[in-house]
mmCIF file of the C-alpha atoms, coordinates in Angstrom:
data_MODEL
# 
_entry.id   MODEL 
# 
loop_
_atom_site.group_PDB 
_atom_site.id 
_atom_site.type_symbol 
_atom_site.label_atom_id 
_atom_site.label_alt_id 
_atom_site.label_comp_id 
_atom_site.label_asym_id 
_atom_site.label_entity_id 
_atom_site.label_seq_id 
_atom_site.pdbx_PDB_ins_code 
_atom_site.Cartn_x 
_atom_site.Cartn_y 
_atom_site.Cartn_z 
_atom_site.occupancy 
_atom_site.B_iso_or_equiv 
_atom_site.pdbx_formal_charge 
_atom_site.auth_seq_id 
_atom_site.auth_comp_id 
_atom_site.auth_asym_id 
_atom_site.auth_atom_id 
_atom_site.pdbx_PDB_model_num 
ATOM 1   C CA . UNK A 1 1   ? 66.630  89.538  91.916  1.00 0.00 ? 1   UNK A CA 1 
ATOM 2   C CA . UNK A 1 2   ? 65.616  85.928  91.732  1.00 0.00 ? 2   UNK A CA 1 
ATOM 3   C CA . UNK A 1 3   ? 67.672  83.523  93.815  1.00 0.00 ? 3   UNK A CA 1 
ATOM 4   C CA . UNK A 1 4   ? 66.901  79.819  94.293  1.00 0.00 ? 4   UNK A CA 1 
ATOM 5   C CA . UNK A 1 5   ? 64.522  79.347  97.169  1.00 0.00 ? 5   UNK A CA 1 
ATOM 6   C CA . UNK A 1 6   ? 63.085  82.861  96.918  1.00 0.00 ? 6   UNK A CA 1 
ATOM 7   C CA . UNK A 1 7   ? 59.536  82.738  95.593  1.00 0.00 ? 7   UNK A CA 1 
ATOM 8   C CA . UNK A 1 8   ? 58.464  85.693  93.525  1.00 0.00 ? 8   UNK A CA 1 
ATOM 9   C CA . UNK A 1 9   ? 61.979  86.976  92.896  1.00 0.00 ? 9   UNK A CA 1 
ATOM 10  C CA . UNK A 1 10  ? 62.572  88.628  96.249  1.00 0.00 ? 10  UNK A CA 1 
ATOM 11  C CA . UNK A 1 11  ? 61.527  89.028  99.845  1.00 0.00 ? 11  UNK A CA 1 
ATOM 12  C CA . UNK A 1 12  ? 58.446  91.005  100.594 1.00 0.00 ? 12  UNK A CA 1 
ATOM 13  C CA . UNK A 1 13  ? 58.948  93.788  103.096 1.00 0.00 ? 13  UNK A CA 1 
ATOM 14  C CA . UNK A 1 14  ? 56.340  94.614  105.699 1.00 0.00 ? 14  UNK A CA 1 
ATOM 15  C CA . UNK A 1 15  ? 53.694  96.518  103.814 1.00 0.00 ? 15  UNK A CA 1 
ATOM 16  C CA . UNK A 1 16  ? 53.890  94.443  100.658 1.00 0.00 ? 16  UNK A CA 1 
ATOM 17  C CA . UNK A 1 17  ? 56.923  95.857  98.771  1.00 0.00 ? 17  UNK A CA 1 
ATOM 18  C CA . UNK A 1 18  ? 60.358  94.342  98.298  1.00 0.00 ? 18  UNK A CA 1 
ATOM 19  C CA . UNK A 1 19  ? 62.845  95.218  100.996 1.00 0.00 ? 19  UNK A CA 1 
ATOM 20  C CA . UNK A 1 20  ? 65.666  97.566  99.962  1.00 0.00 ? 20  UNK A CA 1 
ATOM 21  C CA . UNK A 1 21  ? 68.543  95.444  98.716  1.00 0.00 ? 21  UNK A CA 1 
ATOM 22  C CA . UNK A 1 22  ? 66.287  92.392  98.337  1.00 0.00 ? 22  UNK A CA 1 
ATOM 23  C CA . UNK A 1 23  ? 66.716  90.963  101.846 1.00 0.00 ? 23  UNK A CA 1 
ATOM 24  C CA . UNK A 1 24  ? 64.503  90.452  104.866 1.00 0.00 ? 24  UNK A CA 1 
ATOM 25  C CA . UNK A 1 25  ? 65.488  92.901  107.624 1.00 0.00 ? 25  UNK A CA 1 
ATOM 26  C CA . UNK A 1 26  ? 63.978  90.536  110.217 1.00 0.00 ? 26  UNK A CA 1 
ATOM 27  C CA . UNK A 1 27  ? 66.245  87.645  109.223 1.00 0.00 ? 27  UNK A CA 1 
ATOM 28  C CA . UNK A 1 28  ? 68.340  86.711  112.302 1.00 0.00 ? 28  UNK A CA 1 
ATOM 29  C CA . UNK A 1 29  ? 71.496  86.409  110.174 1.00 0.00 ? 29  UNK A CA 1 
ATOM 30  C CA . UNK A 1 30  ? 71.017  89.921  108.815 1.00 0.00 ? 30  UNK A CA 1 
ATOM 31  C CA . UNK A 1 31  ? 70.404  91.268  112.322 1.00 0.00 ? 31  UNK A CA 1 
ATOM 32  C CA . UNK A 1 32  ? 73.541  89.515  113.608 1.00 0.00 ? 32  UNK A CA 1 
ATOM 33  C CA . UNK A 1 33  ? 75.615  90.918  110.744 1.00 0.00 ? 33  UNK A CA 1 
ATOM 34  C CA . UNK A 1 34  ? 74.329  94.462  111.321 1.00 0.00 ? 34  UNK A CA 1 
ATOM 35  C CA . UNK A 1 35  ? 74.967  94.194  115.056 1.00 0.00 ? 35  UNK A CA 1 
ATOM 36  C CA . UNK A 1 36  ? 78.493  92.908  114.436 1.00 0.00 ? 36  UNK A CA 1 
ATOM 37  C CA . UNK A 1 37  ? 79.328  95.660  111.940 1.00 0.00 ? 37  UNK A CA 1 
ATOM 38  C CA . UNK A 1 38  ? 78.035  98.326  114.329 1.00 0.00 ? 38  UNK A CA 1 
ATOM 39  C CA . UNK A 1 39  ? 80.139  97.097  117.261 1.00 0.00 ? 39  UNK A CA 1 
ATOM 40  C CA . UNK A 1 40  ? 83.105  99.168  118.396 1.00 0.00 ? 40  UNK A CA 1 
ATOM 41  C CA . UNK A 1 41  ? 85.427  96.201  117.937 1.00 0.00 ? 41  UNK A CA 1 
ATOM 42  C CA . UNK A 1 42  ? 84.449  95.730  114.276 1.00 0.00 ? 42  UNK A CA 1 
ATOM 43  C CA . UNK A 1 43  ? 84.680  99.470  113.573 1.00 0.00 ? 43  UNK A CA 1 
ATOM 44  C CA . UNK A 1 44  ? 88.132  99.594  115.162 1.00 0.00 ? 44  UNK A CA 1 
ATOM 45  C CA . UNK A 1 45  ? 89.387  96.574  113.209 1.00 0.00 ? 45  UNK A CA 1 
ATOM 46  C CA . UNK A 1 46  ? 87.959  97.882  109.923 1.00 0.00 ? 46  UNK A CA 1 
ATOM 47  C CA . UNK A 1 47  ? 89.464  101.335 110.465 1.00 0.00 ? 47  UNK A CA 1 
ATOM 48  C CA . UNK A 1 48  ? 92.814  99.814  111.359 1.00 0.00 ? 48  UNK A CA 1 
ATOM 49  C CA . UNK A 1 49  ? 92.726  97.624  108.251 1.00 0.00 ? 49  UNK A CA 1 
ATOM 50  C CA . UNK A 1 50  ? 91.729  100.511 106.002 1.00 0.00 ? 50  UNK A CA 1 
ATOM 51  C CA . UNK A 1 51  ? 94.440  102.668 107.567 1.00 0.00 ? 51  UNK A CA 1 
ATOM 52  C CA . UNK A 1 52  ? 97.006  99.928  106.992 1.00 0.00 ? 52  UNK A CA 1 
ATOM 53  C CA . UNK A 1 53  ? 96.045  99.625  103.312 1.00 0.00 ? 53  UNK A CA 1 
ATOM 54  C CA . UNK A 1 54  ? 95.973  103.379 102.730 1.00 0.00 ? 54  UNK A CA 1 
ATOM 55  C CA . UNK A 1 55  ? 99.226  103.861 104.640 1.00 0.00 ? 55  UNK A CA 1 
ATOM 56  C CA . UNK A 1 56  ? 100.898 101.144 102.612 1.00 0.00 ? 56  UNK A CA 1 
ATOM 57  C CA . UNK A 1 57  ? 99.966  102.792 99.327  1.00 0.00 ? 57  UNK A CA 1 
ATOM 58  C CA . UNK A 1 58  ? 100.925 106.234 100.623 1.00 0.00 ? 58  UNK A CA 1 
ATOM 59  C CA . UNK A 1 59  ? 104.241 104.963 102.001 1.00 0.00 ? 59  UNK A CA 1 
ATOM 60  C CA . UNK A 1 60  ? 105.057 103.237 98.721  1.00 0.00 ? 60  UNK A CA 1 
ATOM 61  C CA . UNK A 1 61  ? 104.331 106.428 96.806  1.00 0.00 ? 61  UNK A CA 1 
ATOM 62  C CA . UNK A 1 62  ? 106.418 108.576 99.155  1.00 0.00 ? 62  UNK A CA 1 
ATOM 63  C CA . UNK A 1 63  ? 109.304 106.088 99.139  1.00 0.00 ? 63  UNK A CA 1 
ATOM 64  C CA . UNK A 1 64  ? 109.356 106.075 95.354  1.00 0.00 ? 64  UNK A CA 1 
ATOM 65  C CA . UNK A 1 65  ? 109.976 109.832 95.405  1.00 0.00 ? 65  UNK A CA 1 
ATOM 66  C CA . UNK A 1 66  ? 112.903 109.692 97.849  1.00 0.00 ? 66  UNK A CA 1 
ATOM 67  C CA . UNK A 1 67  ? 115.787 108.382 95.758  1.00 0.00 ? 67  UNK A CA 1 
ATOM 68  C CA . UNK A 1 68  ? 117.668 111.605 95.224  1.00 0.00 ? 68  UNK A CA 1 
ATOM 69  C CA . UNK A 1 69  ? 119.987 111.058 98.212  1.00 0.00 ? 69  UNK A CA 1 
ATOM 70  C CA . UNK A 1 70  ? 123.150 108.936 98.292  1.00 0.00 ? 70  UNK A CA 1 
ATOM 71  C CA . UNK A 1 71  ? 123.113 105.418 99.654  1.00 0.00 ? 71  UNK A CA 1 
ATOM 72  C CA . UNK A 1 72  ? 124.299 105.620 103.277 1.00 0.00 ? 72  UNK A CA 1 
ATOM 73  C CA . UNK A 1 73  ? 123.478 109.279 103.709 1.00 0.00 ? 73  UNK A CA 1 
ATOM 74  C CA . UNK A 1 74  ? 126.136 111.138 105.730 1.00 0.00 ? 74  UNK A CA 1 
ATOM 75  C CA . UNK A 1 75  ? 123.508 112.581 108.079 1.00 0.00 ? 75  UNK A CA 1 
ATOM 76  C CA . UNK A 1 76  ? 123.181 109.412 110.191 1.00 0.00 ? 76  UNK A CA 1 
ATOM 77  C CA . UNK A 1 77  ? 126.359 108.673 112.197 1.00 0.00 ? 77  UNK A CA 1 
ATOM 78  C CA . UNK A 1 78  ? 126.781 105.446 114.129 1.00 0.00 ? 78  UNK A CA 1 
ATOM 79  C CA . UNK A 1 79  ? 126.950 101.753 113.414 1.00 0.00 ? 79  UNK A CA 1 
ATOM 80  C CA . UNK A 1 80  ? 123.303 100.608 113.610 1.00 0.00 ? 80  UNK A CA 1 
ATOM 81  C CA . UNK A 1 81  ? 120.897 99.915  110.742 1.00 0.00 ? 81  UNK A CA 1 
ATOM 82  C CA . UNK A 1 82  ? 120.822 102.804 108.283 1.00 0.00 ? 82  UNK A CA 1 
ATOM 83  C CA . UNK A 1 83  ? 123.903 104.363 109.856 1.00 0.00 ? 83  UNK A CA 1 
ATOM 84  C CA . UNK A 1 84  ? 126.882 105.703 107.946 1.00 0.00 ? 84  UNK A CA 1 
ATOM 85  C CA . UNK A 1 85  ? 130.195 104.390 109.252 1.00 0.00 ? 85  UNK A CA 1 
ATOM 86  C CA . UNK A 1 86  ? 132.034 107.254 107.485 1.00 0.00 ? 86  UNK A CA 1 
ATOM 87  C CA . UNK A 1 87  ? 130.161 109.754 109.606 1.00 0.00 ? 87  UNK A CA 1 
ATOM 88  C CA . UNK A 1 88  ? 131.261 107.855 112.712 1.00 0.00 ? 88  UNK A CA 1 
ATOM 89  C CA . UNK A 1 89  ? 134.907 108.292 111.731 1.00 0.00 ? 89  UNK A CA 1 
ATOM 90  C CA . UNK A 1 90  ? 135.810 104.873 110.280 1.00 0.00 ? 90  UNK A CA 1 
ATOM 91  C CA . UNK A 1 91  ? 138.827 105.521 108.014 1.00 0.00 ? 91  UNK A CA 1 
ATOM 92  C CA . UNK A 1 92  ? 138.760 104.494 104.357 1.00 0.00 ? 92  UNK A CA 1 
ATOM 93  C CA . UNK A 1 93  ? 134.966 104.408 104.035 1.00 0.00 ? 93  UNK A CA 1 
ATOM 94  C CA . UNK A 1 94  ? 133.155 106.617 101.497 1.00 0.00 ? 94  UNK A CA 1 
ATOM 95  C CA . UNK A 1 95  ? 129.410 106.891 100.984 1.00 0.00 ? 95  UNK A CA 1 
ATOM 96  C CA . UNK A 1 96  ? 128.254 105.055 97.854  1.00 0.00 ? 96  UNK A CA 1 
ATOM 97  C CA . UNK A 1 97  ? 126.197 107.081 95.421  1.00 0.00 ? 97  UNK A CA 1 
ATOM 98  C CA . UNK A 1 98  ? 123.104 105.073 94.507  1.00 0.00 ? 98  UNK A CA 1 
ATOM 99  C CA . UNK A 1 99  ? 123.391 105.999 90.839  1.00 0.00 ? 99  UNK A CA 1 
ATOM 100 C CA . UNK A 1 100 ? 126.918 104.514 90.631  1.00 0.00 ? 100 UNK A CA 1 
ATOM 101 C CA . UNK A 1 101 ? 125.706 101.076 91.739  1.00 0.00 ? 101 UNK A CA 1 
ATOM 102 C CA . UNK A 1 102 ? 124.769 98.363  89.187  1.00 0.00 ? 102 UNK A CA 1 
ATOM 103 C CA . UNK A 1 103 ? 121.107 98.423  88.136  1.00 0.00 ? 103 UNK A CA 1 
ATOM 104 C CA . UNK A 1 104 ? 120.357 95.128  89.908  1.00 0.00 ? 104 UNK A CA 1 
ATOM 105 C CA . UNK A 1 105 ? 121.707 96.504  93.196  1.00 0.00 ? 105 UNK A CA 1 
ATOM 106 C CA . UNK A 1 106 ? 119.845 99.781  92.708  1.00 0.00 ? 106 UNK A CA 1 
ATOM 107 C CA . UNK A 1 107 ? 116.572 97.917  92.200  1.00 0.00 ? 107 UNK A CA 1 
ATOM 108 C CA . UNK A 1 108 ? 117.249 95.587  95.124  1.00 0.00 ? 108 UNK A CA 1 
ATOM 109 C CA . UNK A 1 109 ? 118.038 98.492  97.442  1.00 0.00 ? 109 UNK A CA 1 
ATOM 110 C CA . UNK A 1 110 ? 115.119 100.547 96.117  1.00 0.00 ? 110 UNK A CA 1 
ATOM 111 C CA . UNK A 1 111 ? 112.494 97.826  96.516  1.00 0.00 ? 111 UNK A CA 1 
ATOM 112 C CA . UNK A 1 112 ? 113.783 96.847  99.949  1.00 0.00 ? 112 UNK A CA 1 
ATOM 113 C CA . UNK A 1 113 ? 113.688 100.446 101.145 1.00 0.00 ? 113 UNK A CA 1 
ATOM 114 C CA . UNK A 1 114 ? 110.286 100.998 99.536  1.00 0.00 ? 114 UNK A CA 1 
ATOM 115 C CA . UNK A 1 115 ? 108.885 97.937  101.309 1.00 0.00 ? 115 UNK A CA 1 
ATOM 116 C CA . UNK A 1 116 ? 110.280 99.002  104.678 1.00 0.00 ? 116 UNK A CA 1 
ATOM 117 C CA . UNK A 1 117 ? 108.953 102.548 104.356 1.00 0.00 ? 117 UNK A CA 1 
ATOM 118 C CA . UNK A 1 118 ? 105.609 101.341 103.079 1.00 0.00 ? 118 UNK A CA 1 
ATOM 119 C CA . UNK A 1 119 ? 105.215 98.899  105.977 1.00 0.00 ? 119 UNK A CA 1 
ATOM 120 C CA . UNK A 1 120 ? 106.250 101.538 108.511 1.00 0.00 ? 120 UNK A CA 1 
ATOM 121 C CA . UNK A 1 121 ? 103.764 104.076 107.149 1.00 0.00 ? 121 UNK A CA 1 
ATOM 122 C CA . UNK A 1 122 ? 101.049 101.415 106.977 1.00 0.00 ? 122 UNK A CA 1 
ATOM 123 C CA . UNK A 1 123 ? 101.544 100.541 110.664 1.00 0.00 ? 123 UNK A CA 1 
ATOM 124 C CA . UNK A 1 124 ? 101.340 104.211 111.651 1.00 0.00 ? 124 UNK A CA 1 
ATOM 125 C CA . UNK A 1 125 ? 98.168  104.831 109.635 1.00 0.00 ? 125 UNK A CA 1 
ATOM 126 C CA . UNK A 1 126 ? 96.611  101.656 111.080 1.00 0.00 ? 126 UNK A CA 1 
ATOM 127 C CA . UNK A 1 127 ? 97.445  102.757 114.612 1.00 0.00 ? 127 UNK A CA 1 
ATOM 128 C CA . UNK A 1 128 ? 95.941  106.216 114.116 1.00 0.00 ? 128 UNK A CA 1 
ATOM 129 C CA . UNK A 1 129 ? 92.830  104.866 112.368 1.00 0.00 ? 129 UNK A CA 1 
ATOM 130 C CA . UNK A 1 130 ? 92.132  102.154 114.915 1.00 0.00 ? 130 UNK A CA 1 
ATOM 131 C CA . UNK A 1 131 ? 92.816  104.436 117.876 1.00 0.00 ? 131 UNK A CA 1 
ATOM 132 C CA . UNK A 1 132 ? 90.592  107.245 116.606 1.00 0.00 ? 132 UNK A CA 1 
ATOM 133 C CA . UNK A 1 133 ? 87.771  104.947 115.533 1.00 0.00 ? 133 UNK A CA 1 
ATOM 134 C CA . UNK A 1 134 ? 87.765  102.964 118.771 1.00 0.00 ? 134 UNK A CA 1 
ATOM 135 C CA . UNK A 1 135 ? 87.779  106.081 120.937 1.00 0.00 ? 135 UNK A CA 1 
ATOM 136 C CA . UNK A 1 136 ? 85.080  107.771 118.854 1.00 0.00 ? 136 UNK A CA 1 
ATOM 137 C CA . UNK A 1 137 ? 82.864  104.687 119.030 1.00 0.00 ? 137 UNK A CA 1 
ATOM 138 C CA . UNK A 1 138 ? 83.341  104.470 122.799 1.00 0.00 ? 138 UNK A CA 1 
ATOM 139 C CA . UNK A 1 139 ? 82.476  108.139 123.258 1.00 0.00 ? 139 UNK A CA 1 
ATOM 140 C CA . UNK A 1 140 ? 79.436  107.772 121.008 1.00 0.00 ? 140 UNK A CA 1 
ATOM 141 C CA . UNK A 1 141 ? 78.268  104.827 123.126 1.00 0.00 ? 141 UNK A CA 1 
ATOM 142 C CA . UNK A 1 142 ? 78.749  106.754 126.378 1.00 0.00 ? 142 UNK A CA 1 
ATOM 143 C CA . UNK A 1 143 ? 77.054  109.922 125.142 1.00 0.00 ? 143 UNK A CA 1 
ATOM 144 C CA . UNK A 1 144 ? 74.350  108.096 123.154 1.00 0.00 ? 144 UNK A CA 1 
ATOM 145 C CA . UNK A 1 145 ? 74.670  110.801 120.489 1.00 0.00 ? 145 UNK A CA 1 
ATOM 146 C CA . UNK A 1 146 ? 76.165  111.003 117.026 1.00 0.00 ? 146 UNK A CA 1 
ATOM 147 C CA . UNK A 1 147 ? 77.358  114.580 116.606 1.00 0.00 ? 147 UNK A CA 1 
ATOM 148 C CA . UNK A 1 148 ? 80.436  116.714 116.018 1.00 0.00 ? 148 UNK A CA 1 
ATOM 149 C CA . UNK A 1 149 ? 81.468  116.527 119.682 1.00 0.00 ? 149 UNK A CA 1 
ATOM 150 C CA . UNK A 1 150 ? 82.323  112.811 119.420 1.00 0.00 ? 150 UNK A CA 1 
ATOM 151 C CA . UNK A 1 151 ? 84.864  113.378 116.665 1.00 0.00 ? 151 UNK A CA 1 
ATOM 152 C CA . UNK A 1 152 ? 86.410  116.390 118.387 1.00 0.00 ? 152 UNK A CA 1 
ATOM 153 C CA . UNK A 1 153 ? 86.779  114.549 121.700 1.00 0.00 ? 153 UNK A CA 1 
ATOM 154 C CA . UNK A 1 154 ? 88.131  111.437 119.963 1.00 0.00 ? 154 UNK A CA 1 
ATOM 155 C CA . UNK A 1 155 ? 90.577  113.590 117.982 1.00 0.00 ? 155 UNK A CA 1 
ATOM 156 C CA . UNK A 1 156 ? 91.790  115.261 121.155 1.00 0.00 ? 156 UNK A CA 1 
ATOM 157 C CA . UNK A 1 157 ? 92.319  111.961 122.965 1.00 0.00 ? 157 UNK A CA 1 
ATOM 158 C CA . UNK A 1 158 ? 93.976  110.359 119.923 1.00 0.00 ? 158 UNK A CA 1 
ATOM 159 C CA . UNK A 1 159 ? 96.360  113.284 119.474 1.00 0.00 ? 159 UNK A CA 1 
ATOM 160 C CA . UNK A 1 160 ? 97.254  113.312 123.157 1.00 0.00 ? 160 UNK A CA 1 
ATOM 161 C CA . UNK A 1 161 ? 97.869  109.556 123.251 1.00 0.00 ? 161 UNK A CA 1 
ATOM 162 C CA . UNK A 1 162 ? 100.050 109.645 120.130 1.00 0.00 ? 162 UNK A CA 1 
ATOM 163 C CA . UNK A 1 163 ? 102.123 112.543 121.527 1.00 0.00 ? 163 UNK A CA 1 
ATOM 164 C CA . UNK A 1 164 ? 102.322 111.312 125.130 1.00 0.00 ? 164 UNK A CA 1 
ATOM 165 C CA . UNK A 1 165 ? 106.030 110.421 124.928 1.00 0.00 ? 165 UNK A CA 1 
ATOM 166 C CA . UNK A 1 166 ? 106.868 114.065 124.164 1.00 0.00 ? 166 UNK A CA 1 
ATOM 167 C CA . UNK A 1 167 ? 105.533 115.291 127.493 1.00 0.00 ? 167 UNK A CA 1 
ATOM 168 C CA . UNK A 1 168 ? 102.449 117.248 128.567 1.00 0.00 ? 168 UNK A CA 1 
ATOM 169 C CA . UNK A 1 169 ? 103.049 120.169 126.200 1.00 0.00 ? 169 UNK A CA 1 
ATOM 170 C CA . UNK A 1 170 ? 103.339 117.840 123.196 1.00 0.00 ? 170 UNK A CA 1 
ATOM 171 C CA . UNK A 1 171 ? 100.214 115.988 124.329 1.00 0.00 ? 171 UNK A CA 1 
ATOM 172 C CA . UNK A 1 172 ? 98.310  119.284 124.549 1.00 0.00 ? 172 UNK A CA 1 
ATOM 173 C CA . UNK A 1 173 ? 99.458  120.329 121.073 1.00 0.00 ? 173 UNK A CA 1 
ATOM 174 C CA . UNK A 1 174 ? 98.583  116.866 119.711 1.00 0.00 ? 174 UNK A CA 1 
ATOM 175 C CA . UNK A 1 175 ? 95.171  117.096 121.347 1.00 0.00 ? 175 UNK A CA 1 
ATOM 176 C CA . UNK A 1 176 ? 94.474  120.531 119.869 1.00 0.00 ? 176 UNK A CA 1 
ATOM 177 C CA . UNK A 1 177 ? 95.775  119.598 116.416 1.00 0.00 ? 177 UNK A CA 1 
ATOM 178 C CA . UNK A 1 178 ? 93.864  116.339 116.087 1.00 0.00 ? 178 UNK A CA 1 
ATOM 179 C CA . UNK A 1 179 ? 90.699  117.903 117.562 1.00 0.00 ? 179 UNK A CA 1 
ATOM 180 C CA . UNK A 1 180 ? 90.815  120.769 115.062 1.00 0.00 ? 180 UNK A CA 1 
ATOM 181 C CA . UNK A 1 181 ? 91.474  118.407 112.148 1.00 0.00 ? 181 UNK A CA 1 
ATOM 182 C CA . UNK A 1 182 ? 88.662  116.083 113.276 1.00 0.00 ? 182 UNK A CA 1 
ATOM 183 C CA . UNK A 1 183 ? 86.266  119.011 113.658 1.00 0.00 ? 183 UNK A CA 1 
ATOM 184 C CA . UNK A 1 184 ? 87.098  120.313 110.178 1.00 0.00 ? 184 UNK A CA 1 
ATOM 185 C CA . UNK A 1 185 ? 86.699  116.909 108.506 1.00 0.00 ? 185 UNK A CA 1 
ATOM 186 C CA . UNK A 1 186 ? 83.553  116.015 110.456 1.00 0.00 ? 186 UNK A CA 1 
ATOM 187 C CA . UNK A 1 187 ? 81.947  119.411 109.705 1.00 0.00 ? 187 UNK A CA 1 
ATOM 188 C CA . UNK A 1 188 ? 82.766  119.000 106.010 1.00 0.00 ? 188 UNK A CA 1 
ATOM 189 C CA . UNK A 1 189 ? 81.356  115.439 105.969 1.00 0.00 ? 189 UNK A CA 1 
ATOM 190 C CA . UNK A 1 190 ? 78.137  116.582 107.666 1.00 0.00 ? 190 UNK A CA 1 
ATOM 191 C CA . UNK A 1 191 ? 77.514  119.467 105.258 1.00 0.00 ? 191 UNK A CA 1 
ATOM 192 C CA . UNK A 1 192 ? 74.346  118.983 103.194 1.00 0.00 ? 192 UNK A CA 1 
ATOM 193 C CA . UNK A 1 193 ? 75.065  118.055 99.604  1.00 0.00 ? 193 UNK A CA 1 
ATOM 194 C CA . UNK A 1 194 ? 74.177  120.399 96.756  1.00 0.00 ? 194 UNK A CA 1 
ATOM 195 C CA . UNK A 1 195 ? 71.494  117.949 95.595  1.00 0.00 ? 195 UNK A CA 1 
ATOM 196 C CA . UNK A 1 196 ? 69.414  118.390 98.740  1.00 0.00 ? 196 UNK A CA 1 
# 
């Protein structure tokens, strides 16, 4: 590549050849950028952001598949948001079938519900991604190793933290489940490719 201010079309690497990617690895700006991207804070923020984006798309997809139930489903009694007053015993109230509503109201209800579900799923994916990534990075820094044990330990801690409100048994099951899933994914990611 030939950028203005770069004689000879690129930066020479130590030893005479062009550096991979066409940049000088000794440039202080490049070093700062690499150090920033390798920090636990940056990894946690990036994982949380990626989890939020993926969760939003996943939530939107799942919400688009969920319109086979009536509006104000009779399974939620009470008077709060999403509750069905008919199930709470209010006389004269009947659940409204979504398909009997005008198209404009169907679309309004559908998009509103899709947005709420998408945002909720996005927040959950972001929380899991940021929590796992931050814990794994911290463990990697403490152990000074990059191996399967980091992911398993981070999975166990993440699962236990996410299930802590369910009590010690739920935390243990969450720990075991997330650790097993992390071990399986990490082992698959570390397998040598067929090209090697």
